[in-house]
Amino acid sequence: VPLPAANRLKGSYHWMNERAVSLISLPLLATAFVYGSHPINDMLMGIVLPVHVYMMFEQVLTDYFHARRWPIVSRVLKYSLVAMAGLAMFGAWRINTTDVGLTNYCSRLWNANKKIKKEEQ
């Protein structure tokens, strides 16, 4: 079985990039919890969180649907993962630019059930 060509963006660099994205997302989430909604923070979360999810699911696909064993399925899943990450970023951009922002949107979703129960009483 031939070994894949060496690539700077894979291997240890990939692990380092995953950890960097994880570390970047922590202050963004903490800022959202402490200060609430802010347009810059919401926009950064709309970029960093889909990238974080993309990188984690890419590892799952690499581990369980390896291209040597599943060549067509692997390619289809990777392209659909890229499409979903792009759609998630576009959706976050739309929420941030035309609606209340990601932080307020998540807050509304979190408290929606409480509001319905309060109205029933």
PDB file of C-alpha atoms in Angstrom:
ATOM      1  CA  VAL A   1       0.000   0.000   0.000  1.00  0.00           C
ATOM      2  CA  PRO A   2       1.607   3.298  -1.019  1.00  0.00           C
ATOM      3  CA  LEU A   3       1.942   5.950   1.640  1.00  0.00           C
ATOM      4  CA  PRO A   4       0.285   9.312   1.033  1.00  0.00           C
ATOM      5  CA  ALA A   5       2.544  12.236   0.222  1.00  0.00           C
ATOM      6  CA  ALA A   6       3.716  14.356   3.143  1.00  0.00           C
ATOM      7  CA  ASN A   7       1.682  17.501   3.618  1.00  0.00           C
ATOM      8  CA  ARG A   8       2.301  20.370   6.033  1.00  0.00           C
ATOM      9  CA  LEU A   9      -1.410  20.831   6.730  1.00  0.00           C
ATOM     10  CA  LYS A  10      -1.906  17.266   7.924  1.00  0.00           C
ATOM     11  CA  GLY A  11      -0.442  15.326  10.809  1.00  0.00           C
ATOM     12  CA  SER A  12       0.947  17.323  13.699  1.00  0.00           C
ATOM     13  CA  TYR A  13      -0.033  20.639  12.116  1.00  0.00           C
ATOM     14  CA  HIS A  14      -3.625  19.438  11.925  1.00  0.00           C
ATOM     15  CA  TRP A  15      -3.615  18.571  15.632  1.00  0.00           C
ATOM     16  CA  MET A  16      -2.095  21.967  16.464  1.00  0.00           C
ATOM     17  CA  ASN A  17      -4.725  23.748  14.343  1.00  0.00           C
ATOM     18  CA  GLU A  18      -7.534  21.860  16.082  1.00  0.00           C
ATOM     19  CA  ARG A  19      -6.230  22.910  19.489  1.00  0.00           C
ATOM     20  CA  ALA A  20      -5.802  26.518  18.353  1.00  0.00           C
ATOM     21  CA  VAL A  21      -9.400  26.688  17.125  1.00  0.00           C
ATOM     22  CA  SER A  22     -10.573  25.153  20.405  1.00  0.00           C
ATOM     23  CA  LEU A  23      -8.615  27.721  22.407  1.00  0.00           C
ATOM     24  CA  ILE A  24      -9.927  30.583  20.276  1.00  0.00           C
ATOM     25  CA  SER A  25     -13.530  29.477  20.827  1.00  0.00           C
ATOM     26  CA  LEU A  26     -13.238  29.537  24.646  1.00  0.00           C
ATOM     27  CA  PRO A  27     -12.845  33.338  25.063  1.00  0.00           C
ATOM     28  CA  LEU A  28     -15.516  33.928  22.434  1.00  0.00           C
ATOM     29  CA  LEU A  29     -18.030  31.829  24.352  1.00  0.00           C
ATOM     30  CA  ALA A  30     -16.977  33.350  27.681  1.00  0.00           C
ATOM     31  CA  THR A  31     -17.411  36.843  26.254  1.00  0.00           C
ATOM     32  CA  ALA A  32     -20.880  35.935  25.018  1.00  0.00           C
ATOM     33  CA  PHE A  33     -21.874  34.634  28.468  1.00  0.00           C
ATOM     34  CA  VAL A  34     -20.432  37.590  30.382  1.00  0.00           C
ATOM     35  CA  TYR A  35     -21.228  40.565  28.156  1.00  0.00           C
ATOM     36  CA  GLY A  36     -24.090  39.253  26.069  1.00  0.00           C
ATOM     37  CA  SER A  37     -24.542  40.043  22.422  1.00  0.00           C
ATOM     38  CA  HIS A  38     -21.896  42.049  20.594  1.00  0.00           C
ATOM     39  CA  PRO A  39     -21.686  42.209  16.784  1.00  0.00           C
ATOM     40  CA  ILE A  40     -17.943  41.506  16.547  1.00  0.00           C
ATOM     41  CA  ASN A  41     -18.133  38.578  18.947  1.00  0.00           C
ATOM     42  CA  ASP A  42     -21.177  37.174  17.144  1.00  0.00           C
ATOM     43  CA  MET A  43     -19.433  37.419  13.779  1.00  0.00           C
ATOM     44  CA  LEU A  44     -16.289  35.733  15.107  1.00  0.00           C
ATOM     45  CA  MET A  45     -18.396  32.954  16.638  1.00  0.00           C
ATOM     46  CA  GLY A  46     -20.122  32.544  13.269  1.00  0.00           C
ATOM     47  CA  ILE A  47     -16.720  31.810  11.746  1.00  0.00           C
ATOM     48  CA  VAL A  48     -14.868  29.942  14.482  1.00  0.00           C
ATOM     49  CA  LEU A  49     -17.610  27.549  15.611  1.00  0.00           C
ATOM     50  CA  PRO A  50     -18.388  26.130  12.132  1.00  0.00           C
ATOM     51  CA  VAL A  51     -14.642  25.756  11.492  1.00  0.00           C
ATOM     52  CA  HIS A  52     -14.306  23.923  14.815  1.00  0.00           C
ATOM     53  CA  VAL A  53     -17.179  21.573  13.996  1.00  0.00           C
ATOM     54  CA  TYR A  54     -15.806  21.052  10.465  1.00  0.00           C
ATOM     55  CA  MET A  55     -12.385  20.064  11.785  1.00  0.00           C
ATOM     56  CA  MET A  56     -13.833  17.614  14.289  1.00  0.00           C
ATOM     57  CA  PHE A  57     -16.145  15.938  11.764  1.00  0.00           C
ATOM     58  CA  GLU A  58     -13.304  15.813   9.251  1.00  0.00           C
ATOM     59  CA  GLN A  59     -11.362  13.691  11.746  1.00  0.00           C
ATOM     60  CA  VAL A  60     -14.359  11.388  12.159  1.00  0.00           C
ATOM     61  CA  LEU A  61     -14.582  10.961   8.386  1.00  0.00           C
ATOM     62  CA  THR A  62     -10.850  10.362   8.137  1.00  0.00           C
ATOM     63  CA  ASP A  63     -10.961   7.716  10.861  1.00  0.00           C
ATOM     64  CA  TYR A  64     -14.105   5.822   9.847  1.00  0.00           C
ATOM     65  CA  PHE A  65     -14.421   6.420   6.087  1.00  0.00           C
ATOM     66  CA  HIS A  66     -10.826   6.272   4.911  1.00  0.00           C
ATOM     67  CA  ALA A  67     -10.321   7.117   1.228  1.00  0.00           C
ATOM     68  CA  ARG A  68      -8.380   3.919   0.511  1.00  0.00           C
ATOM     69  CA  ARG A  69     -11.216   1.699   1.686  1.00  0.00           C
ATOM     70  CA  TRP A  70     -14.226   3.872   0.811  1.00  0.00           C
ATOM     71  CA  PRO A  71     -13.054   6.059  -2.108  1.00  0.00           C
ATOM     72  CA  ILE A  72     -16.435   7.258  -3.379  1.00  0.00           C
ATOM     73  CA  VAL A  73     -18.219   7.441  -0.016  1.00  0.00           C
ATOM     74  CA  SER A  74     -15.269   9.300   1.504  1.00  0.00           C
ATOM     75  CA  ARG A  75     -15.250  11.884  -1.266  1.00  0.00           C
ATOM     76  CA  VAL A  76     -19.024  12.421  -1.137  1.00  0.00           C
ATOM     77  CA  LEU A  77     -18.991  12.798   2.649  1.00  0.00           C
ATOM     78  CA  LYS A  78     -16.068  15.248   2.592  1.00  0.00           C
ATOM     79  CA  TYR A  79     -17.711  17.425  -0.071  1.00  0.00           C
ATOM     80  CA  SER A  80     -21.007  17.384   1.823  1.00  0.00           C
ATOM     81  CA  LEU A  81     -19.130  18.316   5.019  1.00  0.00           C
ATOM     82  CA  VAL A  82     -17.578  21.314   3.238  1.00  0.00           C
ATOM     83  CA  ALA A  83     -21.016  22.298   1.910  1.00  0.00           C
ATOM     84  CA  MET A  84     -22.601  22.026   5.370  1.00  0.00           C
ATOM     85  CA  ALA A  85     -19.832  24.091   6.957  1.00  0.00           C
ATOM     86  CA  GLY A  86     -20.280  26.732   4.272  1.00  0.00           C
ATOM     87  CA  LEU A  87     -24.041  26.749   4.813  1.00  0.00           C
ATOM     88  CA  ALA A  88     -23.532  27.050   8.567  1.00  0.00           C
ATOM     89  CA  MET A  89     -21.264  30.069   8.060  1.00  0.00           C
ATOM     90  CA  PHE A  90     -23.754  31.613   5.650  1.00  0.00           C
ATOM     91  CA  GLY A  91     -26.599  31.023   8.108  1.00  0.00           C
ATOM     92  CA  ALA A  92     -24.599  32.564  10.941  1.00  0.00           C
ATOM     93  CA  TRP A  93     -23.806  35.545   8.719  1.00  0.00           C
ATOM     94  CA  ARG A  94     -27.513  35.983   7.881  1.00  0.00           C
ATOM     95  CA  ILE A  95     -28.515  35.771  11.551  1.00  0.00           C
ATOM     96  CA  ASN A  96     -25.828  38.303  12.461  1.00  0.00           C
ATOM     97  CA  THR A  97     -26.588  40.798   9.699  1.00  0.00           C
ATOM     98  CA  THR A  98     -30.366  40.641   9.327  1.00  0.00           C
ATOM     99  CA  ASP A  99     -31.569  39.352  12.705  1.00  0.00           C
ATOM    100  CA  VAL A 100     -30.604  39.704  16.373  1.00  0.00           C
ATOM    101  CA  GLY A 101     -27.161  38.034  16.285  1.00  0.00           C
ATOM    102  CA  LEU A 102     -26.022  34.572  17.315  1.00  0.00           C
ATOM    103  CA  THR A 103     -25.884  35.254  21.053  1.00  0.00           C
ATOM    104  CA  ASN A 104     -29.417  36.650  21.259  1.00  0.00           C
ATOM    105  CA  TYR A 105     -30.673  33.973  18.885  1.00  0.00           C
ATOM    106  CA  CYS A 106     -29.296  31.192  21.098  1.00  0.00           C
ATOM    107  CA  SER A 107     -30.667  32.963  24.168  1.00  0.00           C
ATOM    108  CA  ARG A 108     -34.118  33.085  22.606  1.00  0.00           C
ATOM    109  CA  LEU A 109     -33.951  29.395  21.717  1.00  0.00           C
ATOM    110  CA  TRP A 110     -32.773  28.528  25.225  1.00  0.00           C
ATOM    111  CA  ASN A 111     -35.584  30.484  26.907  1.00  0.00           C
ATOM    112  CA  ALA A 112     -38.390  29.675  24.442  1.00  0.00           C
ATOM    113  CA  ASN A 113     -39.754  26.784  26.500  1.00  0.00           C
ATOM    114  CA  LYS A 114     -39.738  28.900  29.669  1.00  0.00           C
ATOM    115  CA  LYS A 115     -41.702  31.618  27.886  1.00  0.00           C
ATOM    116  CA  ILE A 116     -44.312  29.127  26.652  1.00  0.00           C
ATOM    117  CA  LYS A 117     -44.746  27.653  30.144  1.00  0.00           C
ATOM    118  CA  LYS A 118     -45.107  31.149  31.622  1.00  0.00           C
ATOM    119  CA  GLU A 119     -47.845  32.020  29.098  1.00  0.00           C
ATOM    120  CA  GLU A 120     -49.773  28.813  29.910  1.00  0.00           C
ATOM    121  CA  GLN A 121     -50.026  29.712  33.599  1.00  0.00           C
TER     122      GLN A 121
END
